[in-house]
XYZ file of C-alpha atoms in Angstrom:
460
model
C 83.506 28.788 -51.715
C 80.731 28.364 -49.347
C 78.930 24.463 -49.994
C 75.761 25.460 -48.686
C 75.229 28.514 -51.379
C 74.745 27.563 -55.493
C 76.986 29.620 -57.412
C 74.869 32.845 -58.468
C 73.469 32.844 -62.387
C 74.152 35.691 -64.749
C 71.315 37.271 -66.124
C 70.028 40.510 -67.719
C 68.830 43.602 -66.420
C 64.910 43.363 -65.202
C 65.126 46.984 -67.186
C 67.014 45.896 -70.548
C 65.451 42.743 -70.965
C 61.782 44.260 -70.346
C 62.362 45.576 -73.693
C 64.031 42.753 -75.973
C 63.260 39.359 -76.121
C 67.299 38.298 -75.779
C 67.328 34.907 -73.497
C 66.999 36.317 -69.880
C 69.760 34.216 -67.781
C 72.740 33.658 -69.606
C 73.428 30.051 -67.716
C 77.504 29.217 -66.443
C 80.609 29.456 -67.749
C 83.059 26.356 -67.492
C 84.709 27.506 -64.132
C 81.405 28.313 -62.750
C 79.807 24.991 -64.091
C 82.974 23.542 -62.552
C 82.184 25.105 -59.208
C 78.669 24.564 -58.383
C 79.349 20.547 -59.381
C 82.117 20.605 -56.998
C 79.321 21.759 -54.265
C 77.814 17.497 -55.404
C 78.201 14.816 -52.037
C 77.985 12.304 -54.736
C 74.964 10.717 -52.970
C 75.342 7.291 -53.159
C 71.172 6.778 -53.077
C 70.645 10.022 -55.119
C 67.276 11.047 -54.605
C 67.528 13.228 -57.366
C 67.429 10.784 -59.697
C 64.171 9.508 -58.391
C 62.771 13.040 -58.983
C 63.693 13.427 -62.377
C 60.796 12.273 -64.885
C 63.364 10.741 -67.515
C 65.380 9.716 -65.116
C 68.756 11.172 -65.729
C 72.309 9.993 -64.097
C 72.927 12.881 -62.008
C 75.147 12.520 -59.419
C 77.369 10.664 -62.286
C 77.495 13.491 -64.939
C 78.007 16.488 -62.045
C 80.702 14.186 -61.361
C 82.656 14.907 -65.002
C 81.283 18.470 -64.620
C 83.189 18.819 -61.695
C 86.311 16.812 -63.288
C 86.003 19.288 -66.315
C 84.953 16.111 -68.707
C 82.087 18.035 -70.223
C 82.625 15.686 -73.015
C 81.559 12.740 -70.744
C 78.961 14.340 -68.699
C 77.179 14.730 -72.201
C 76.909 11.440 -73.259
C 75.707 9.961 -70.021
C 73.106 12.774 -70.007
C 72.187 12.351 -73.608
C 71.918 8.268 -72.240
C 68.266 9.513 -70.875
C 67.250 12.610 -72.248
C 66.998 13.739 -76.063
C 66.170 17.040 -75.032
C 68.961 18.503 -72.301
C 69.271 22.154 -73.524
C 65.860 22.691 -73.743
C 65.320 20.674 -69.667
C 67.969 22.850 -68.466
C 65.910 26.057 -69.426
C 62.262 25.089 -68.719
C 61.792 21.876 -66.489
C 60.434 22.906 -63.109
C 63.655 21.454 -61.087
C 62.882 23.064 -57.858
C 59.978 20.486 -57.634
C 61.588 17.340 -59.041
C 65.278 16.591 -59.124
C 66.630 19.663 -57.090
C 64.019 19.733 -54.860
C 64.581 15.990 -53.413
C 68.853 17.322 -53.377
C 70.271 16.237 -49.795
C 72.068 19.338 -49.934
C 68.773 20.994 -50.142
C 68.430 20.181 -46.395
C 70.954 22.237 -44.786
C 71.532 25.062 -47.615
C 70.352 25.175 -51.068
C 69.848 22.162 -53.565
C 72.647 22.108 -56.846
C 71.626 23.741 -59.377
C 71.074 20.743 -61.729
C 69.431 22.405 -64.365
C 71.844 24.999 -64.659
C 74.481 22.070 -64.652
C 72.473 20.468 -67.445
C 72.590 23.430 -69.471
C 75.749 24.261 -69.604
C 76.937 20.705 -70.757
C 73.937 20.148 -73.385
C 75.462 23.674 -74.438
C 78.829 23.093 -74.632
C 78.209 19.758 -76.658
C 75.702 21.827 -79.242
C 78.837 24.819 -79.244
C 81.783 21.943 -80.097
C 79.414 19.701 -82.289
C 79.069 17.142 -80.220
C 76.060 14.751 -80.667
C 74.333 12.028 -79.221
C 75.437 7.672 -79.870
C 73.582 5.513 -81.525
C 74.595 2.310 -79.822
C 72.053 -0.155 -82.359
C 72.192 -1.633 -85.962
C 68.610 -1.061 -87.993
C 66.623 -3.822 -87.334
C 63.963 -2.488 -90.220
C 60.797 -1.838 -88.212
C 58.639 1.163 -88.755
C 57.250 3.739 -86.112
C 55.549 6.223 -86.761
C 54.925 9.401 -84.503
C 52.318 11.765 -84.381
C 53.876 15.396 -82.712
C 57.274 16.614 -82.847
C 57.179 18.196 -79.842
C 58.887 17.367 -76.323
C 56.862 13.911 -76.125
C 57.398 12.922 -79.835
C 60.976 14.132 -80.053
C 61.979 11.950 -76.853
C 59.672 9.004 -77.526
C 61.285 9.218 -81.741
C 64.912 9.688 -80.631
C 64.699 6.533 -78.045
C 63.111 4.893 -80.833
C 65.789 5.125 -83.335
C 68.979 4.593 -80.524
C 67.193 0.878 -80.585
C 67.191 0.936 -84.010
C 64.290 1.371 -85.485
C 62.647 3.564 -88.613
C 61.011 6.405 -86.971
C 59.006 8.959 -89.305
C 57.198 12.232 -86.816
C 54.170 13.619 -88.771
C 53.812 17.318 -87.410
C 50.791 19.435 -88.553
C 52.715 22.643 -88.387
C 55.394 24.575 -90.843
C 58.315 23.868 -88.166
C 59.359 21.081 -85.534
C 59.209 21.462 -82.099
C 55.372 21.487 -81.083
C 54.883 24.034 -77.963
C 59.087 24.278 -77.561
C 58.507 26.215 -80.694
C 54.920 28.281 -80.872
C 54.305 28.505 -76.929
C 57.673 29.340 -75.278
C 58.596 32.274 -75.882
C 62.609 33.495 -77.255
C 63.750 34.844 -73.816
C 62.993 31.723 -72.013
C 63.801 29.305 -74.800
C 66.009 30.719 -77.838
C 64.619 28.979 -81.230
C 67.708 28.653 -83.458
C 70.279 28.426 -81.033
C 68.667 25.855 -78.615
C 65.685 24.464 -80.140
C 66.867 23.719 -83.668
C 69.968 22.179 -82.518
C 68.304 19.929 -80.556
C 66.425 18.986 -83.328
C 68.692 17.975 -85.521
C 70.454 16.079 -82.908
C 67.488 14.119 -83.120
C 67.371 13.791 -86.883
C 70.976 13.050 -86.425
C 70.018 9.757 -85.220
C 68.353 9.123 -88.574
C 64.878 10.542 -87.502
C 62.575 11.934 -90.129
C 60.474 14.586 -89.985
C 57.670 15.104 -92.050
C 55.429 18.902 -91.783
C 52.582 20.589 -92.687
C 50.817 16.997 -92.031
C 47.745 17.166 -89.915
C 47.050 13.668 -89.021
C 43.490 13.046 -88.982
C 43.299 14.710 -92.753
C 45.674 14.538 -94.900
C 46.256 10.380 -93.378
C 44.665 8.563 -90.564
C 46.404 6.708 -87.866
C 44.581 3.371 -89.380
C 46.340 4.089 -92.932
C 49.651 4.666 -91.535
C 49.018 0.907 -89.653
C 47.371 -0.571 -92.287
C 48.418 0.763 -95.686
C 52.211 2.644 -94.784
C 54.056 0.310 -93.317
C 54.248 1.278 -89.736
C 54.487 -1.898 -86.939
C 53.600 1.178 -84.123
C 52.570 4.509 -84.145
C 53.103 7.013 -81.046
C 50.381 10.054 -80.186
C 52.239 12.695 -78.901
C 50.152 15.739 -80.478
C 49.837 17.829 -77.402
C 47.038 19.893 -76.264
C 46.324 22.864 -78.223
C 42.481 23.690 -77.746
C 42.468 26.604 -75.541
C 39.510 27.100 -72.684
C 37.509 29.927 -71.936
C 35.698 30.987 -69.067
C 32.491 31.826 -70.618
C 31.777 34.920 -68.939
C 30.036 37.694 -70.677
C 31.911 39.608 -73.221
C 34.328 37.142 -73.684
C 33.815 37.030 -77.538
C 34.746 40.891 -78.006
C 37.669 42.224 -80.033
C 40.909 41.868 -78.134
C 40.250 38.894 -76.441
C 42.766 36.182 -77.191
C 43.719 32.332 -75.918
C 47.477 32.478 -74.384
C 47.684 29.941 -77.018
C 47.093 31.902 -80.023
C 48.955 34.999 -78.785
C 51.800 33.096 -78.419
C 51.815 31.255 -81.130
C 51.521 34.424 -83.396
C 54.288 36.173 -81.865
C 56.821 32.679 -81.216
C 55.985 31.206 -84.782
C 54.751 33.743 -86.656
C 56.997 36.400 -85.410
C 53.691 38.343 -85.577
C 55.312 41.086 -83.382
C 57.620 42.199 -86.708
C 55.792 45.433 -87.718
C 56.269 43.863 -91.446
C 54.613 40.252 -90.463
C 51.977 39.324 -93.015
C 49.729 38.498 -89.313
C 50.521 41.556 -86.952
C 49.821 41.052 -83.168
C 47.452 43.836 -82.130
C 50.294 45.141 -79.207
C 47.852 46.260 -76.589
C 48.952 49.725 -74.309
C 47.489 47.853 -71.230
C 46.791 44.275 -70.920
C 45.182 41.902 -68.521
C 46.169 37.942 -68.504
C 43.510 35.451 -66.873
C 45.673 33.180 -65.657
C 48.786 32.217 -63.117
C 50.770 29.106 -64.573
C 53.748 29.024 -66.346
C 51.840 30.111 -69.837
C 50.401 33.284 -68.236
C 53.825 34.403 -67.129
C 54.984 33.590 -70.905
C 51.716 35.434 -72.261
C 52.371 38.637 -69.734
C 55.902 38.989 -70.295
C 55.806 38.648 -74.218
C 52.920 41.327 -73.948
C 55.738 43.758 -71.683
C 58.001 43.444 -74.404
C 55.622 44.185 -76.715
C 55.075 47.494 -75.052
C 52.052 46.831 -72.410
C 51.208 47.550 -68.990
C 50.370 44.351 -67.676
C 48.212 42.604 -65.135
C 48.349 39.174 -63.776
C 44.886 38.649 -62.734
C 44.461 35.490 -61.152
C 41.745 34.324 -58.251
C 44.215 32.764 -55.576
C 47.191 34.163 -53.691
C 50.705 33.988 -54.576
C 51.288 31.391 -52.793
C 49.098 29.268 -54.716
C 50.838 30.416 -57.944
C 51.022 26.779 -60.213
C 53.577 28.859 -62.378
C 57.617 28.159 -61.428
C 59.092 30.932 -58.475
C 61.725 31.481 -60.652
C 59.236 32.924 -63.862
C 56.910 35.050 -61.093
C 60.127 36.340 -59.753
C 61.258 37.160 -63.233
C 57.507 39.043 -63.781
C 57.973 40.708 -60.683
C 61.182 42.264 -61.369
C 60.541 43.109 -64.498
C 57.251 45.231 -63.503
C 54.280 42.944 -63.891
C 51.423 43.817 -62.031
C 49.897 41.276 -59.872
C 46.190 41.341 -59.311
C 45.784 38.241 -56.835
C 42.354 36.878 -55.362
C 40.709 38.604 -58.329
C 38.533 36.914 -60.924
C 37.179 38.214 -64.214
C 32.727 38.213 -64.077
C 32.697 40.243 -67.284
C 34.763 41.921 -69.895
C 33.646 45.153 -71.004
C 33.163 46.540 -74.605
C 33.051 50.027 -76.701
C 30.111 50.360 -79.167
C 32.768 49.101 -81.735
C 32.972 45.591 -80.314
C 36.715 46.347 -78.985
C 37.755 45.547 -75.067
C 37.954 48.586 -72.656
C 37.926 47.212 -69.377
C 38.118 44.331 -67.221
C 35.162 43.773 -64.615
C 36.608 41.651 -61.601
C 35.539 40.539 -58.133
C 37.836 40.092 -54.946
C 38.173 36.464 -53.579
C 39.091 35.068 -50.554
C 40.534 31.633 -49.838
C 38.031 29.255 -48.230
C 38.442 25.421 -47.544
C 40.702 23.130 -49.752
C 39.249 21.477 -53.001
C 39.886 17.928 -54.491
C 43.200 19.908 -55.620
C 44.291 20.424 -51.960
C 44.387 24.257 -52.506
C 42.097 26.450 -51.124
C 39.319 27.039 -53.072
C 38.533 30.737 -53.926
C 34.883 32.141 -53.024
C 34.000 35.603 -54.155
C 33.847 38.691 -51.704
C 30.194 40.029 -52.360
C 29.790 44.057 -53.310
C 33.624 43.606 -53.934
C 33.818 44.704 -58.159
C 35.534 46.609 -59.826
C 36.671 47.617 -63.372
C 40.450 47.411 -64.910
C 41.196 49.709 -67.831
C 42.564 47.519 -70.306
C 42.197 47.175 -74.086
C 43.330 43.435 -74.610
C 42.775 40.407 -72.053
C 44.356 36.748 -72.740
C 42.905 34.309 -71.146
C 45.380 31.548 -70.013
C 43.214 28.624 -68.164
C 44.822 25.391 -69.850
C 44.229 23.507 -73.002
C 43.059 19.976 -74.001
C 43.705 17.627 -76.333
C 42.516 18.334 -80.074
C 39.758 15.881 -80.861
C 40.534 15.027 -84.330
C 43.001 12.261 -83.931
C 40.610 10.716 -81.371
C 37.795 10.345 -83.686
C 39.354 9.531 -86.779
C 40.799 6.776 -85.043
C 39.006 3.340 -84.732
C 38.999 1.930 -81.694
C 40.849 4.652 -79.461
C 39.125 5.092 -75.756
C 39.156 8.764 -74.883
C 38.059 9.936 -71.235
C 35.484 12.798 -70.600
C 38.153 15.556 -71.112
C 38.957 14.299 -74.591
C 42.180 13.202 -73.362
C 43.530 9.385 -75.038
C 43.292 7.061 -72.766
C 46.818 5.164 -71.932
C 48.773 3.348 -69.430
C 51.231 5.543 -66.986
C 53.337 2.484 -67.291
C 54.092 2.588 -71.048
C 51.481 4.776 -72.902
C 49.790 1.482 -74.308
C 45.862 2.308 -75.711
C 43.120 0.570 -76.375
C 44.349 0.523 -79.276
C 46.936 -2.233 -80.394
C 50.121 -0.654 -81.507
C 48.819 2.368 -80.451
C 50.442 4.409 -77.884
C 50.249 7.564 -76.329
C 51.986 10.031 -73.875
C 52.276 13.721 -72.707
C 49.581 16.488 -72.867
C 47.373 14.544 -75.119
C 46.794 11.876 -72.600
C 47.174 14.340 -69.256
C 46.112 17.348 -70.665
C 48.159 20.313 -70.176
C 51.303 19.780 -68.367
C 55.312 20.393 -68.278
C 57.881 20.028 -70.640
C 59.745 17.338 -68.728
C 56.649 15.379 -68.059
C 55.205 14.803 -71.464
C 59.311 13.905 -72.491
C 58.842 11.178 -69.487
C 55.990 9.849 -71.448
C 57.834 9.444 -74.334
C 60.269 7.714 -73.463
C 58.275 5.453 -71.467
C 56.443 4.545 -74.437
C 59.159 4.147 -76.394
C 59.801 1.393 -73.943
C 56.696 -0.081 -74.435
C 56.767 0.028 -78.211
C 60.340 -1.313 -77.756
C 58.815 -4.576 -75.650
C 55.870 -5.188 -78.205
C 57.709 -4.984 -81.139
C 60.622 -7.440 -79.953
C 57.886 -10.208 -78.772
């Protein structure tokens, strides 16, 4: 075995999975699993712990990978993170726990969340689910979102004991693990659903189809329900346009929408009740993590399709592992190009893309580069159906149905890093609602630092 090398992942075809949306890497078997954690020093200051948002044990559960106590490794995972099926799939690792690895340094990092994946997997294959270590102690929390930030923030909740109750607007759990990630990243009944009800397993309820805001108001649920705290955790799902001309024509959708129709609604079943238009050539605004999820979905679907986004590749925010995915499986990459217009037919419908070549100048309050536009430099792409992927923020109508919650000018809640306390008392918030748009692992972070916090004010 050579230390400095992670054991290789299986995966599909670029060509056969182009065409299905079957998960795309098919993760390690038990002697594999068992050989990449053997490749662990066992840091005794593990850096990787520092880098991991909900601060899993790591060097102690590669440890029982690596002794073949899968069994073991679970529960000290499932110690930290409500969610390790679902982190081992999506979190960005080569930026947090495997990129501060000390094996990193001289070859390549351990593949932690491919380690992480395999044991939340073998636990969900042998039915094994996560302690409760605390007697009810009969208080009631409420929590708005039942996505990564509510699940984490509810299941931390009721290990301590408590009554938790999520309120989610839509017909299913899961928030964006559900309607934004697509099947081949994230597989819906075998992964996401499990991990569900090893949170409801913990005696979590879930209540859908209830928009709070409407059908009850964060006040009620304080004042009139019965609730000590109540957790916001409802995401951001308002999608952003650019605002350039032509934007409003037919076959222009939000990333959010088009995958919501296709992950939720299945809308790319011929028989749906809501059919996704399925473009022949497609353009998507856009280079994060969504657009690669938007583009991809769209291949499958049958497209052509363009990546069109105004920096260069190396200024990609979306994971190497997802562009190298696109790549392979032949997605078109229009860098330093930005959209100035989308083009119409006399019946309203998209035909083409107008764009303009960038260049990188000097570095904006992001630290990247910013773009500036090459004059005399347009041109047209033949497309008939662009999705614009440029980030979301917060819906407002929790916000201002809510007395006495600060918002900042993005429409974001206002809340402490420390433990998502608001202006609010016994309010708290965490993940994209406060931040906007960000990662799984982050807005899971957030949860379970405000479980924390909720823990503290409820025990003074």
């Amino acid at each position: 075995m050579d230390v400095l090398k992670k054991v290789p992942v299986r995966e599909q075809d670029p060509k056969e999975r182009a065409r299905n949306f079957e998960e795309v890497c098919y993760g390690y078997n038990s002697e594999e699993a068992v050989e990449e954690a053997s490749r662990c020093i066992n840091c005794q200051n593990a850096k990787c712990i520092t880098g991991c948002p909900v601060a899993i044990n790591i060097p102690a559960f590669i440890k029982e990978v690596k002794d073949g106590e899968f069994e073991k490794a679970y529960d000290i995972i499932s110690e930290s993170s409500s969610l390790p099926a679902v982190c081992g799939r999506v979190c960005p690792q080569e930026s947090q726990c495997e990129g501060k690895c000390i094996r990193g340094i001289k070859g390549e990092s351990i593949s932690i969340g491919k380690l992480e994946r395999f044991v939340a997997d073998y636990a969900m294959s042998n039915g094994i689910k996560p302690k409760k270590n605390c007697e009810p102690n009969g208080k009631k929390v409420a929590v708005i979102g039942s996505g990564p930030a509510g699940l984490t923030c509810a299941g931390d909740l009721a290990k301590l004991g408590y009554d938790v109750t999520i309120f989610e607007a839509l017909h299913e759990p899961g928030g964006v693990l559900v309607y934004g990630i697509p099947e081949f990243r994230l597989p819906k009944t075998k992964v996401v659903a499990k991990e569900i009800e090893n949170v409801r397993s913990l005696g979590v309820k879930i209540e859908t189809n209830v928009v709070v805001g409407k059908a009850v108001k964060i006040d009620e649920l304080l004042e009139d329900e019965g609730f000590s705290a109540v957790f916001i955790g409802s995401g951001a799902g308002l999608p952003k346009f650019m605002g350039i001309p032509g934007e409003q024509s037919n076959g222009v959708f939000s990333a959010n929408e088009y995958l919501t129709r296709s992950n939720l609604m299945k809308a790319f079943d011929e028989d749906s009740a809501t059919p996704i238009m399925r473009g022949k050539k497609v353009a998507v605004v856009g280079g994060g993590n969504v657009a690669m999820d938007a583009a991809r979905t769209a291949l499958r679907l049958g497209a052509e399709v363009h990546i069109v986004y105004r920096r260069s590749e190396e200024e990609l925010p979306a994971r190497v592992e997802e562009v190298h995915h696109a790549k392979e499986e032949g997605i078109i990459f229009d860098l330093l190009t930005n959209p100035v217009e989308i083009l119409a037919d006399e019946k309203g419908w998209v035909r083409a893309i107008r764009c303009i070549k960038m260049e990188l100048g000097e570095p904006d309050e992001s630290g990247r580069r910013r773009p500036v536009e090459v004059k005399g430099s347009e041109f047209d792409i033949e497309v008939d159906t662009v999705i614009m992927s440029l980030g979301t923020s917060p819906n407002p109508l929790i916000s201002s149905t809510t007395k006495g919650l600060e918002v900042n000018g993005r429409k974001c809640i206002v809340a402490t890093e420390e433990n998502g306390q608001t202006s609010k008392e016994g309010v708290y918030a965490g993940g994209d609602a406060v931040t906007g748009a960000a990662t799984v692992i982050l807005a899971m972070g957030a949860g379970k630092n405000a479980a924390k916090g909720i823990h503290e004010y409820l025990s003074k």
